[in-house]
CSV table of C-alpha atoms in Angstrom, one decimal:
chain,number,residue,atom,x,y,z
A,1234,MET,CA,0.0,0.0,0.0
A,1235,ASP,CA,1.0,3.6,-0.5
A,1236,THR,CA,1.1,6.3,2.2
A,1237,LEU,CA,-0.6,9.7,1.9
A,1238,ARG,CA,0.1,12.5,4.3
A,1239,PHE,CA,-2.7,14.8,5.4
A,1240,TYR,CA,-2.0,18.1,7.2
A,1241,PHE,CA,-4.9,19.6,9.2
A,1242,VAL,CA,-5.5,23.1,10.6
A,1243,THR,CA,-8.4,24.2,12.8
A,1244,TRP,CA,-8.7,27.7,13.9
A,1245,ASN,CA,-11.4,30.0,15.3
A,1246,VAL,CA,-10.3,33.3,13.9
A,1247,ALA,CA,-12.7,35.4,15.9
A,1248,THR,CA,-13.8,37.5,12.9
A,1249,LYS,CA,-10.3,38.9,12.6
A,1250,SER,CA,-8.3,39.4,9.4
A,1251,PRO,CA,-5.1,37.4,8.7
A,1252,GLY,CA,-2.5,39.8,10.3
A,1253,GLN,CA,0.4,37.3,10.8
A,1254,ASP,CA,2.5,35.3,8.4
A,1255,LEU,CA,0.9,31.9,7.9
A,1256,ASN,CA,3.8,29.9,6.6
A,1257,ALA,CA,4.6,28.5,10.0
A,1258,LEU,CA,1.0,27.5,10.4
A,1259,LEU,CA,1.4,25.3,7.3
A,1260,ASP,CA,4.8,23.9,8.5
A,1261,PHE,CA,6.6,24.8,5.3
A,1262,PRO,CA,10.2,23.8,4.9
A,1263,SER,CA,12.6,26.5,6.3
A,1264,VAL,CA,16.1,27.4,5.5
A,1265,PHE,CA,17.2,24.9,8.1
A,1266,ASN,CA,15.2,22.1,6.6
A,1267,LYS,CA,14.8,22.6,2.9
A,1268,ASN,CA,14.3,19.0,2.1
A,1269,LYS,CA,11.3,18.4,4.3
A,1270,PRO,CA,8.6,16.7,2.2
A,1271,LEU,CA,5.3,18.5,1.8
A,1272,PRO,CA,2.0,16.8,2.6
A,1273,ASP,CA,-0.2,15.3,-0.1
A,1274,PHE,CA,-3.3,17.1,1.2
A,1275,TYR,CA,-3.9,20.3,3.3
A,1276,VAL,CA,-7.3,20.4,5.1
A,1277,ILE,CA,-8.0,23.8,6.7
A,1278,GLY,CA,-11.0,24.4,8.9
A,1279,LEU,CA,-11.9,27.9,10.0
A,1280,GLN,CA,-14.6,29.1,12.3
A,1281,GLU,CA,-15.9,32.6,12.9
A,1282,VAL,CA,-14.6,34.0,9.6
A,1283,LYS,CA,-16.2,37.4,9.4
A,1284,SER,CA,-19.7,37.1,8.0
A,1285,GLN,CA,-22.4,39.7,8.5
A,1286,PRO,CA,-26.1,38.7,8.2
A,1287,GLN,CA,-26.7,41.6,5.7
A,1288,ASN,CA,-23.8,40.4,3.6
A,1289,MET,CA,-24.6,36.7,3.2
A,1290,LEU,CA,-24.9,36.9,-0.6
A,1291,MET,CA,-21.7,38.9,-0.9
A,1292,ASP,CA,-19.9,36.4,1.3
A,1293,SER,CA,-21.0,33.6,-1.0
A,1294,LEU,CA,-19.8,35.3,-4.2
A,1295,PHE,CA,-16.5,36.8,-3.1
A,1296,THR,CA,-13.6,35.0,-1.5
A,1297,ASP,CA,-12.8,36.0,2.1
A,1298,GLN,CA,-9.4,37.3,3.1
A,1299,TRP,CA,-8.4,34.0,4.8
A,1300,THR,CA,-9.2,31.8,1.8
A,1301,SER,CA,-7.3,34.3,-0.4
A,1302,MET,CA,-4.3,34.1,1.8
A,1303,PHE,CA,-4.2,30.3,1.9
A,1304,ASN,CA,-4.7,30.2,-1.8
A,1305,LYS,CA,-1.8,32.6,-2.4
A,1306,ILE,CA,0.5,30.5,-0.2
A,1307,LEU,CA,-0.5,26.9,-1.2
A,1308,CYS,CA,-1.1,27.3,-4.9
A,1309,ARG,CA,2.4,28.7,-5.3
A,1310,GLN,CA,3.6,25.3,-3.9
A,1311,GLY,CA,1.8,23.3,-6.5
A,1312,TYR,CA,-1.5,22.7,-4.6
A,1313,ILE,CA,-4.9,22.7,-6.2
A,1314,VAL,CA,-8.2,23.6,-4.4
A,1315,ALA,CA,-10.1,20.3,-4.8
A,1316,LYS,CA,-13.1,21.6,-2.9
A,1317,SER,CA,-14.2,24.4,-0.6
A,1318,VAL,CA,-17.5,24.9,1.3
A,1319,ARG,CA,-18.8,27.6,3.5
A,1320,LEU,CA,-21.6,28.0,6.0
A,1321,GLN,CA,-21.6,31.6,7.2
A,1322,GLY,CA,-18.4,31.8,9.3
A,1323,ILE,CA,-17.5,28.1,9.0
A,1324,ILE,CA,-15.2,27.3,6.1
A,1325,LEU,CA,-13.5,24.1,5.0
A,1326,LEU,CA,-10.7,24.2,2.4
A,1327,VAL,CA,-9.3,21.0,0.8
A,1328,TYR,CA,-6.1,21.3,-1.1
A,1329,THR,CA,-4.4,18.5,-3.0
A,1330,HIS,CA,-1.1,18.3,-4.7
A,1331,MET,CA,-1.5,18.5,-8.5
A,1332,LYS,CA,-0.4,14.9,-9.0
A,1333,HIS,CA,-3.4,13.6,-7.1
A,1334,VAL,CA,-6.1,15.6,-8.8
A,1335,VAL,CA,-6.8,13.1,-11.5
A,1336,HIS,CA,-7.4,10.4,-8.8
A,1337,LEU,CA,-10.2,12.3,-7.0
A,1338,ARG,CA,-13.5,10.5,-7.3
A,1339,ASP,CA,-17.0,11.2,-6.1
A,1340,ILE,CA,-16.4,14.6,-4.5
A,1341,GLU,CA,-19.3,15.9,-2.6
A,1342,ALA,CA,-20.1,18.5,0.1
A,1343,GLN,CA,-22.7,18.8,2.8
A,1344,TYR,CA,-23.7,21.1,5.6
A,1345,THR,CA,-25.9,21.3,8.7
A,1346,LYS,CA,-27.1,24.3,10.6
A,1347,THR,CA,-27.4,23.9,14.4
A,1348,GLY,CA,-27.7,27.5,15.5
A,1349,LEU,CA,-31.1,28.6,16.9
A,1350,GLY,CA,-32.4,25.1,16.8
A,1351,GLY,CA,-31.2,24.5,13.2
A,1352,LEU,CA,-32.4,27.8,11.8
A,1353,TRP,CA,-29.1,29.7,11.7
A,1354,GLY,CA,-25.7,28.8,10.4
A,1355,ASN,CA,-23.5,30.5,13.0
A,1356,LYS,CA,-23.1,27.0,14.5
A,1357,GLY,CA,-23.1,23.8,12.6
A,1358,ALA,CA,-20.8,21.8,10.3
A,1359,VAL,CA,-19.6,21.5,6.8
A,1360,SER,CA,-18.1,18.4,5.2
A,1361,VAL,CA,-16.3,17.2,2.1
A,1362,ARG,CA,-16.1,13.5,1.1
A,1363,PHE,CA,-14.2,11.9,-1.8
A,1364,ASN,CA,-12.5,8.7,-2.8
A,1365,ILE,CA,-8.8,8.6,-3.4
A,1366,TYR,CA,-6.8,5.6,-4.5
A,1367,GLY,CA,-9.6,3.2,-3.6
A,1368,CYS,CA,-10.3,4.6,-0.1
A,1369,SER,CA,-13.1,6.8,1.0
A,1370,VAL,CA,-12.3,9.9,3.1
A,1371,CYS,CA,-14.7,12.2,4.9
A,1372,LEU,CA,-13.6,15.6,6.3
A,1373,VAL,CA,-15.8,17.5,8.8
A,1374,ASN,CA,-15.3,21.0,10.1
A,1375,SER,CA,-17.7,22.1,12.9
A,1376,HIS,CA,-18.4,24.9,15.3
A,1377,LEU,CA,-20.6,23.5,18.2
A,1378,THR,CA,-22.6,25.3,20.8
A,1379,ALA,CA,-20.6,27.4,23.2
A,1380,HIS,CA,-20.7,27.9,27.1
A,1381,ASP,CA,-19.7,25.6,29.9
A,1382,HIS,CA,-23.2,24.7,31.0
A,1383,LEU,CA,-24.5,23.8,27.5
A,1384,LEU,CA,-22.8,20.4,27.2
A,1385,ALA,CA,-26.2,18.7,26.3
A,1386,ASP,CA,-26.5,21.0,23.4
A,1387,ARG,CA,-23.1,20.1,22.1
A,1388,ILE,CA,-24.0,16.4,22.3
A,1389,ASN,CA,-27.2,17.1,20.4
A,1390,ASP,CA,-25.2,19.1,17.8
A,1391,TYR,CA,-23.0,16.1,17.2
A,1392,ASN,CA,-25.8,13.6,16.8
A,1393,THR,CA,-27.7,16.0,14.5
A,1394,ILE,CA,-24.7,16.4,12.2
A,1395,ILE,CA,-24.2,12.7,12.1
A,1396,SER,CA,-27.8,12.0,11.1
A,1397,ASP,CA,-28.1,15.0,8.8
A,1398,HIS,CA,-25.1,14.6,6.6
A,1399,GLN,CA,-26.2,12.2,3.9
A,1400,TYR,CA,-24.2,11.6,0.7
A,1401,HIS,CA,-25.2,10.2,-2.6
A,1402,ILE,CA,-22.6,7.4,-2.7
A,1403,THR,CA,-24.6,4.4,-1.4
A,1404,GLU,CA,-21.7,2.7,0.4
A,1405,THR,CA,-20.7,5.8,2.3
A,1406,HIS,CA,-23.9,7.7,2.6
A,1407,ASN,CA,-23.2,8.5,6.3
A,1408,ILE,CA,-20.1,10.2,7.8
A,1409,LEU,CA,-19.2,7.2,9.9
A,1410,TYR,CA,-19.3,4.8,6.9
A,1411,HIS,CA,-16.1,6.1,5.3
A,1412,ASP,CA,-12.8,4.4,5.6
A,1413,TYR,CA,-11.2,7.5,7.0
A,1414,VAL,CA,-13.0,10.3,8.9
A,1415,PHE,CA,-11.3,13.4,10.3
A,1416,TRP,CA,-13.4,15.7,12.4
A,1417,ILE,CA,-11.9,19.1,13.2
A,1418,GLY,CA,-13.2,22.4,14.6
A,1419,ASP,CA,-14.1,24.5,17.5
A,1420,LEU,CA,-16.0,21.7,19.3
A,1421,ASN,CA,-16.4,24.1,22.3
A,1422,PHE,CA,-16.1,21.4,25.0
A,1423,ARG,CA,-14.8,22.9,28.2
A,1424,THR,CA,-13.1,21.8,31.5
A,1425,ASP,CA,-15.8,20.8,33.9
A,1426,HIS,CA,-15.0,20.2,37.6
A,1427,PRO,CA,-17.4,18.9,40.2
A,1428,ALA,CA,-19.5,21.7,41.6
A,1429,GLU,CA,-18.2,21.2,45.2
A,1430,ASN,CA,-14.5,21.4,44.0
A,1431,SER,CA,-14.6,23.7,41.0
A,1432,PRO,CA,-11.5,26.0,40.7
A,1433,SER,CA,-11.8,29.5,39.3
A,1434,ALA,CA,-10.3,30.6,36.0
A,1435,GLU,CA,-7.5,32.3,37.9
A,1436,GLU,CA,-6.7,29.1,39.8
A,1437,ILE,CA,-6.7,27.0,36.6
A,1438,VAL,CA,-4.2,29.5,35.1
A,1439,ALA,CA,-2.0,29.4,38.1
A,1440,THR,CA,-2.0,25.6,37.9
A,1441,LEU,CA,-1.1,25.7,34.2
A,1442,GLU,CA,1.9,27.9,35.0
A,1443,LYS,CA,3.2,25.2,37.3
A,1444,VAL,CA,2.6,22.3,34.9
A,1445,GLU,CA,5.7,20.4,33.7
A,1446,LYS,CA,6.2,20.4,30.0
A,1447,ASP,CA,3.4,18.6,28.1
A,1448,LYS,CA,1.9,17.1,31.2
A,1449,PHE,CA,-1.7,18.2,31.4
A,1450,ASN,CA,-3.3,15.0,32.6
A,1451,THR,CA,-4.6,16.4,35.9
A,1452,LEU,CA,-6.7,19.1,34.1
A,1453,LEU,CA,-7.6,16.8,31.2
A,1454,ARG,CA,-9.4,14.5,33.6
A,1455,HIS,CA,-12.1,17.2,33.6
A,1456,ASP,CA,-12.3,17.7,29.9
A,1457,GLN,CA,-15.9,17.4,28.7
A,1458,LEU,CA,-15.1,15.9,25.3
A,1459,LEU,CA,-13.0,13.0,26.7
A,1460,ALA,CA,-15.8,12.3,29.1
A,1461,VAL,CA,-18.6,12.1,26.5
A,1462,MET,CA,-16.3,10.0,24.2
A,1463,GLU,CA,-15.9,7.5,27.1
A,1464,SER,CA,-19.6,7.5,28.0
A,1465,GLY,CA,-20.7,7.1,24.4
A,1466,GLU,CA,-22.8,10.2,24.3
A,1467,ALA,CA,-20.9,11.8,21.5
A,1468,PHE,CA,-17.7,11.2,19.4
A,1469,SER,CA,-17.3,7.7,20.9
A,1470,GLU,CA,-16.5,6.3,17.4
A,1471,PHE,CA,-13.5,8.7,17.2
A,1472,SER,CA,-9.9,8.7,18.6
A,1473,GLU,CA,-7.6,11.6,19.5
A,1474,ALA,CA,-3.9,11.8,19.8
A,1475,ASP,CA,-2.5,12.6,23.2
A,1476,ILE,CA,-2.9,16.3,24.1
A,1477,LYS,CA,0.5,17.7,24.9
A,1478,PHE,CA,-0.3,21.4,24.5
A,1479,ALA,CA,-1.9,23.9,26.8
A,1480,PRO,CA,-5.6,24.8,26.5
A,1481,THR,CA,-6.3,26.8,23.3
A,1482,TYR,CA,-9.1,29.1,24.7
A,1483,LYS,CA,-9.6,31.8,25.8
A,1484,PHE,CA,-6.8,34.3,25.3
A,1485,MET,CA,-6.5,38.1,25.4
A,1486,ILE,CA,-6.2,39.0,21.8
A,1487,GLY,CA,-2.7,40.1,20.9
A,1488,THR,CA,-1.1,38.3,23.8
A,1489,ASP,CA,-0.3,34.9,25.2
A,1490,ASP,CA,-2.3,35.6,28.4
A,1491,TYR,CA,-5.5,33.8,29.3
A,1492,ASP,CA,-8.6,35.8,29.6
A,1493,ILE,CA,-9.9,34.8,33.0
A,1494,LYS,CA,-13.5,35.6,32.0
A,1495,ARG,CA,-13.5,32.0,30.8
A,1496,LYS,CA,-11.9,28.9,32.2
A,1497,PRO,CA,-9.1,27.8,30.0
A,1498,SER,CA,-10.3,24.8,27.8
A,1499,TRP,CA,-9.3,22.7,24.9
A,1500,THR,CA,-12.1,23.8,22.6
A,1501,ASP,CA,-10.2,23.3,19.4
A,1502,ARG,CA,-9.7,19.6,18.5
A,1503,ILE,CA,-8.7,17.2,15.7
A,1504,LEU,CA,-10.3,13.7,15.9
A,1505,PHE,CA,-10.1,10.7,13.6
A,1506,LYS,CA,-11.7,7.4,12.8
A,1507,VAL,CA,-10.5,4.5,10.7
A,1508,ILE,CA,-12.4,1.3,9.6
A,1509,THR,CA,-9.3,-0.8,9.6
A,1510,ASN,CA,-10.5,-4.1,8.2
A,1511,THR,CA,-13.0,-3.2,5.5
A,1512,TYR,CA,-11.0,-4.8,2.8
A,1513,GLU,CA,-9.9,-8.4,2.6
A,1514,ASN,CA,-6.2,-9.0,3.4
A,1515,VAL,CA,-5.6,-5.3,3.9
A,1516,THR,CA,-5.4,-3.3,7.1
A,1517,LEU,CA,-6.0,0.5,6.9
A,1518,ARG,CA,-4.4,2.7,9.4
A,1519,ALA,CA,-3.9,6.4,10.2
A,1520,ASP,CA,-0.7,7.2,12.0
A,1521,VAL,CA,-0.4,10.4,13.9
A,1522,ILE,CA,2.8,12.3,13.1
A,1523,SER,CA,2.1,15.4,15.2
A,1524,TYR,CA,-0.6,17.1,17.1
A,1525,ASN,CA,0.1,20.6,18.5
A,1526,SER,CA,-1.2,24.1,19.0
A,1527,LEU,CA,0.7,27.1,17.8
A,1528,PRO,CA,0.8,29.7,20.6
A,1529,GLN,CA,2.8,32.3,18.5
A,1530,TYR,CA,-0.4,33.2,16.7
A,1531,THR,CA,-2.1,36.0,18.8
A,1532,ILE,CA,-4.7,37.6,16.4
A,1533,SER,CA,-7.6,35.6,17.9
A,1534,ASP,CA,-8.8,34.5,21.3
A,1535,HIS,CA,-8.2,30.9,20.2
A,1536,LYS,CA,-4.9,29.3,19.3
A,1537,PRO,CA,-4.7,27.3,16.1
A,1538,VAL,CA,-4.4,23.5,16.3
A,1539,VAL,CA,-2.5,21.5,13.7
A,1540,ALA,CA,-2.0,17.8,13.1
A,1541,GLN,CA,-0.3,15.5,10.5
A,1542,PHE,CA,-1.4,12.0,9.7
A,1543,ASN,CA,-0.1,9.3,7.4
A,1544,ILE,CA,-2.9,7.2,6.0
A,1545,LYS,CA,-2.7,4.0,3.9
A,1546,ALA,CA,-4.2,3.8,0.4
A,1547,PHE,CA,-4.0,1.3,-2.4
A,1548,SER,CA,-0.9,1.3,-4.6
A,1549,ASN,CA,-1.3,1.9,-8.4
A,1550,TYR,CA,-5.1,2.1,-8.0
A,1551,ALA,CA,-6.8,3.4,-11.1
A,1552,VAL,CA,-10.5,3.2,-12.0
A,1553,ARG,CA,-12.6,5.2,-14.4
A,1554,VAL,CA,-9.7,6.8,-16.4
A,1555,VAL,CA,-9.9,9.2,-19.3
A,1556,GLU,CA,-6.7,9.9,-21.3
A,1557,PHE,CA,-6.5,12.9,-23.7
A,1558,GLU,CA,-4.5,12.5,-26.8
A,1559,PRO,CA,-1.5,14.9,-27.0
A,1560,ILE,CA,-2.5,18.1,-28.8
A,1561,SER,CA,0.3,19.0,-31.2
A,1562,ARG,CA,-1.5,21.7,-33.2
A,1563,ILE,CA,-2.3,25.2,-32.3
A,1564,TRP,CA,-5.9,26.0,-31.5
A,1565,TYR,CA,-6.6,29.4,-33.2
A,1566,ILE,CA,-9.2,31.6,-31.5
A,1567,GLY,CA,-12.5,31.4,-33.5
A,1568,ASP,CA,-11.8,28.1,-35.2
A,1569,ALA,CA,-15.1,26.5,-36.1
A,1570,ASP,CA,-14.0,22.9,-35.5
A,1571,PHE,CA,-11.1,22.4,-33.2
A,1572,ARG,CA,-10.7,18.6,-32.7
A,1573,THR,CA,-9.0,16.3,-30.3
A,1574,GLN,CA,-9.5,12.8,-28.9
A,1575,CYS,CA,-9.9,11.2,-25.5
A,1576,THR,CA,-10.0,7.5,-24.6
A,1577,LEU,CA,-12.2,6.1,-21.8
A,1578,THR,CA,-11.5,2.9,-20.0
A,1579,PRO,CA,-14.3,0.3,-20.1
A,1580,ASP,CA,-15.4,1.0,-16.5
A,1581,VAL,CA,-16.3,4.7,-17.3
A,1582,GLU,CA,-20.0,5.1,-17.5
A,1583,VAL,CA,-20.9,8.2,-19.5
A,1584,ASN,CA,-23.6,10.3,-17.8
A,1585,PRO,CA,-25.7,12.9,-19.6
A,1586,ASN,CA,-24.1,15.6,-17.4
A,1587,ASP,CA,-20.5,14.7,-18.0
A,1588,TRP,CA,-18.6,17.7,-19.1
A,1589,ILE,CA,-15.2,18.9,-20.3
A,1590,GLY,CA,-13.8,22.1,-18.7
A,1591,ILE,CA,-11.3,24.3,-20.4
A,1592,TYR,CA,-8.7,25.6,-17.9
A,1593,ASP,CA,-5.6,27.8,-17.8
A,1594,ALA,CA,-2.6,25.5,-18.0
A,1595,ASN,CA,-1.5,26.6,-14.5
A,1596,PHE,CA,-5.0,26.5,-12.9
A,1597,HIS,CA,-5.3,26.6,-9.1
A,1598,SER,CA,-8.8,25.4,-8.4
A,1599,LEU,CA,-11.2,22.9,-9.9
A,1600,ASP,CA,-13.8,25.7,-9.8
A,1601,ASP,CA,-11.7,28.0,-12.0
A,1602,TYR,CA,-12.8,26.7,-15.5
A,1603,ILE,CA,-12.8,29.3,-18.2
A,1604,ALA,CA,-15.5,27.5,-20.2
A,1605,TYR,CA,-17.1,24.1,-20.5
A,1606,GLU,CA,-18.9,21.9,-22.9
A,1607,TYR,CA,-21.1,18.8,-22.2
A,1608,LEU,CA,-19.6,15.7,-23.6
A,1609,SER,CA,-22.8,14.9,-25.5
A,1610,LYS,CA,-22.5,18.2,-27.4
A,1611,VAL,CA,-18.9,17.8,-28.6
A,1612,CYS,CA,-18.7,14.1,-29.5
A,1613,VAL,CA,-18.4,13.5,-33.2
A,1614,ALA,CA,-20.7,10.7,-34.4
A,1615,GLY,CA,-19.2,7.8,-36.1
A,1616,ALA,CA,-15.6,8.7,-35.5
A,1617,ALA,CA,-15.0,6.2,-32.8
A,1618,GLY,CA,-18.3,5.9,-31.1
A,1619,ALA,CA,-19.7,7.2,-27.8
A,1620,GLU,CA,-22.8,6.9,-25.8
A,1621,GLY,CA,-23.3,10.7,-26.0
A,1622,ALA,CA,-22.4,10.9,-29.7
A,1623,ARG,CA,-24.9,12.1,-32.3
A,1624,GLY,CA,-25.9,9.2,-34.5
A,1625,ALA,CA,-27.0,5.6,-33.7
A,1626,GLU,CA,-24.0,4.0,-35.4
A,1627,GLY,CA,-21.6,5.8,-33.1
A,1628,ALA,CA,-23.5,5.0,-30.0
A,1629,GLU,CA,-23.9,1.3,-31.0
A,1630,SER,CA,-20.2,1.1,-31.7
A,1631,ALA,CA,-19.3,2.6,-28.3
A,1632,GLU,CA,-21.7,0.3,-26.4
A,1633,GLY,CA,-20.2,-2.7,-28.2
A,1634,ALA,CA,-16.7,-1.7,-27.2
A,1635,ARG,CA,-17.7,-1.2,-23.6
A,1636,SER,CA,-19.5,-4.5,-23.5
A,1637,ALA,CA,-16.5,-6.2,-24.9
A,1638,GLY,CA,-14.3,-4.6,-22.2
A,1639,ARG,CA,-12.4,-2.5,-24.7
A,1640,PRO,CA,-11.4,1.2,-24.2
A,1641,ARG,CA,-13.5,3.7,-26.2
A,1642,THR,CA,-11.9,6.6,-28.1
A,1643,PHE,CA,-14.1,9.7,-28.6
A,1644,THR,CA,-13.4,12.4,-31.1
A,1645,LEU,CA,-14.3,15.8,-29.7
A,1646,SER,CA,-15.1,18.9,-31.7
A,1647,PHE,CA,-15.2,22.2,-29.9
A,1648,PRO,CA,-17.2,24.9,-31.8
A,1649,VAL,CA,-16.8,28.6,-32.1
A,1650,GLY,CA,-17.7,30.3,-28.8
A,1651,SER,CA,-16.1,27.7,-26.6
A,1652,GLY,CA,-14.9,30.5,-24.4
A,1653,VAL,CA,-11.2,30.9,-25.0
A,1654,ARG,CA,-10.5,34.5,-25.9
A,1655,THR,CA,-6.9,35.0,-24.9
A,1656,PRO,CA,-3.8,33.4,-26.4
A,1657,GLY,CA,-1.9,31.2,-24.0
A,1658,PHE,CA,-1.6,27.6,-22.8
A,1659,TYR,CA,-4.7,25.7,-21.6
A,1660,ARG,CA,-5.8,22.2,-20.5
A,1661,PHE,CA,-8.9,20.1,-20.8
A,1662,ILE,CA,-10.3,18.3,-17.7
A,1663,TYR,CA,-12.9,15.6,-18.0
A,1664,PHE,CA,-15.5,15.6,-15.2
A,1665,SER,CA,-17.9,12.7,-14.5
A,1666,GLN,CA,-21.0,14.2,-13.0
A,1667,PRO,CA,-23.9,11.7,-12.4
A,1668,ASN,CA,-25.9,14.4,-10.6
A,1669,ASN,CA,-25.5,18.0,-9.5
A,1670,ASP,CA,-24.0,17.0,-6.2
A,1671,VAL,CA,-21.2,14.6,-7.1
A,1672,ARG,CA,-18.3,14.9,-9.5
A,1673,SER,CA,-15.1,13.0,-10.3
A,1674,VAL,CA,-12.0,14.1,-12.1
A,1675,LEU,CA,-11.3,11.4,-14.6
A,1676,GLY,CA,-8.7,13.0,-16.8
A,1677,ILE,CA,-6.5,16.0,-17.5
A,1678,SER,CA,-4.8,16.9,-20.8
A,1679,GLU,CA,-1.3,18.1,-21.2
A,1680,PRO,CA,-1.1,21.9,-21.9
A,1681,PHE,CA,-1.9,23.0,-25.4
A,1682,GLU,CA,-1.5,26.3,-27.1
A,1683,VAL,CA,-4.2,28.8,-28.2
A,1684,SER,CA,-3.2,31.6,-30.5
A,1685,SER,CA,-4.9,34.5,-32.3
A,1686,LYS,CA,-5.8,34.5,-36.0
A,1687,GLU,CA,-3.5,37.5,-36.4
A,1688,ASP,CA,-0.6,35.3,-35.4
A,1689,ARG,CA,-1.8,32.7,-37.8
A,1690,LEU,CA,-1.4,35.0,-40.8
A,1691,VAL,CA,2.3,35.2,-40.3
A,1692,ASN,CA,2.7,31.5,-40.7
A,1693,ILE,CA,3.7,30.3,-44.1
A,1694,ASP,CA,1.8,27.1,-43.6
A,1695,PRO,CA,-1.5,27.5,-41.6
A,1696,CYS,CA,-1.3,23.8,-40.5
A,1697,ILE,CA,2.2,24.2,-39.1
A,1698,GLU,CA,2.5,22.4,-35.8
A,1699,ALA,CA,2.8,24.3,-32.5
A,1700,SER,CA,6.1,25.1,-31.1
A,1701,THR,CA,7.5,22.4,-28.9
A,1702,SER,CA,8.2,24.9,-26.2
A,1703,LYS,CA,6.4,24.3,-22.9
A,1704,PRO,CA,4.5,26.9,-20.9
A,1705,SER,CA,6.4,28.5,-18.2
A,1706,THR,CA,6.0,26.8,-14.8
A,1707,ALA,CA,6.5,30.0,-13.0
A,1708,THR,CA,3.3,30.9,-11.0
A,1709,SER,CA,2.4,34.5,-11.1
A,1710,ASP,CA,1.0,36.3,-8.1
A,1711,VAL,CA,-2.6,35.8,-9.1
A,1712,PHE,CA,-3.9,35.3,-5.6
A,1713,THR,CA,-3.2,38.8,-4.2
A,1714,ASP,CA,-6.9,39.5,-4.7
A,1715,PHE,CA,-9.0,36.3,-5.1
A,1716,THR,CA,-12.2,38.2,-5.5
A,1717,GLY,CA,-14.6,38.4,-8.5
A,1718,LEU,CA,-15.7,34.8,-8.8
A,1719,ASP,CA,-17.9,34.3,-11.9
A,1720,VAL,CA,-21.5,34.0,-10.7
A,1721,ALA,CA,-22.5,32.0,-13.8
A,1722,LYS,CA,-19.9,29.4,-12.9
A,1723,LEU,CA,-21.2,29.1,-9.4
A,1724,SER,CA,-24.8,28.7,-10.5
A,1725,ARG,CA,-24.2,26.5,-13.5
A,1726,HIS,CA,-22.3,23.6,-12.0
A,1727,PHE,CA,-21.8,24.3,-8.4
A,1728,SER,CA,-25.1,25.6,-7.2
A,1729,ASN,CA,-25.1,23.0,-4.5
A,1730,ASP,CA,-21.6,23.9,-3.2
A,1731,LEU,CA,-23.5,25.1,-0.1
A,1732,SER,CA,-21.6,28.4,0.2
A,1733,ILE,CA,-24.8,30.5,0.5
A,1734,ASP,CA,-26.4,30.7,3.9
């Protein structure tokens, strides 16, 4: 089996803007450790990102400052935004290294409101699930009910989220049915001493000042989350690495001093669950590499908590694969019939909603397509056959090839108005989309060149092949301002991305 490394961040940012350098938060290699390997996935869960009730529509259409900052940092390092989902101030960002994008299957998001009895999204959870190299993964970011005495409400929040999050993939329609589940967030569980022997916040702070390094067992005996996990009332299915960091709440903003208006508590947590023996002769596992808080960040009354895990996935696992033929000719803007081919493995079932996105060669998010065409509209009948092709002969040929277990090659013809207006280098990405909620990345083309017709006129031979030079791999600083998302894109394909609350 292969190993995938996941890096998790959970942080309640208390409606503040990112005012500190975030590279340390992401544990990037430093000048002292330049060869440190980067994770395969970054999963960032934020709570209390600034969200005003009167600005909910604007929040859904424009990228917040935190997301923009993380995009700016991570996409420079070769990461792609696989999925993001927002519920008011609760945000979950899932980044994957470019090499893994084409292995993402059945990506889906969900959300649950628990504020005001389920009417308001200031509390609740968002989640993203997907399959990667034959294993199912579910990622949950939640912000549960606050205050020491509302433990029962937090327990109810958990059980509501578990029952409410339902996915379209039958085998994993519930959070707990996935091979790997990681639950992060401001869970808001507090330290809870017996009434007859309950220390004040000042006394707890004084005790913490005397604690030997990493030894918090005395105070952790009164942690509400550990208690309900043991009693089975909530999160009993999950595990947590040993806590060797001080309580992460509540601090005076701008300092490392506890705010004694609240008892210091470990509100910010990262939990995990693994179904170890779901596959014959294979044992899945999640190994904790690190689990810490980062006290140097002082812009919020919470400290961020980070964790790294190595998980096991299947080696050389490939299902439902689409391969694009290399494109050696220049696509001239305005060409009436730009053609290329792609080959589908026999296990690919073509859906009416399958589509091909046109992306910048150095794209940074799966939502950043420039244009798209449905497969059924660009398949050429009779060329090699396809379920979506126009013409009975082509469809019959494709069905026969699939029935015989043979790959199928589609000829694709992109018409005038396919959306490319600027010369440069681009890619095709094939998306399988059985419904509006689930999508899979089945194939990505190599970069190809698009040029203007004015450039075409200077060529002696209009059919001359494109230069063999490759597009620059240098990434421009395009994420300084990540605003201005195309509303049509959001509504056309990702109307159910659950970003509007």
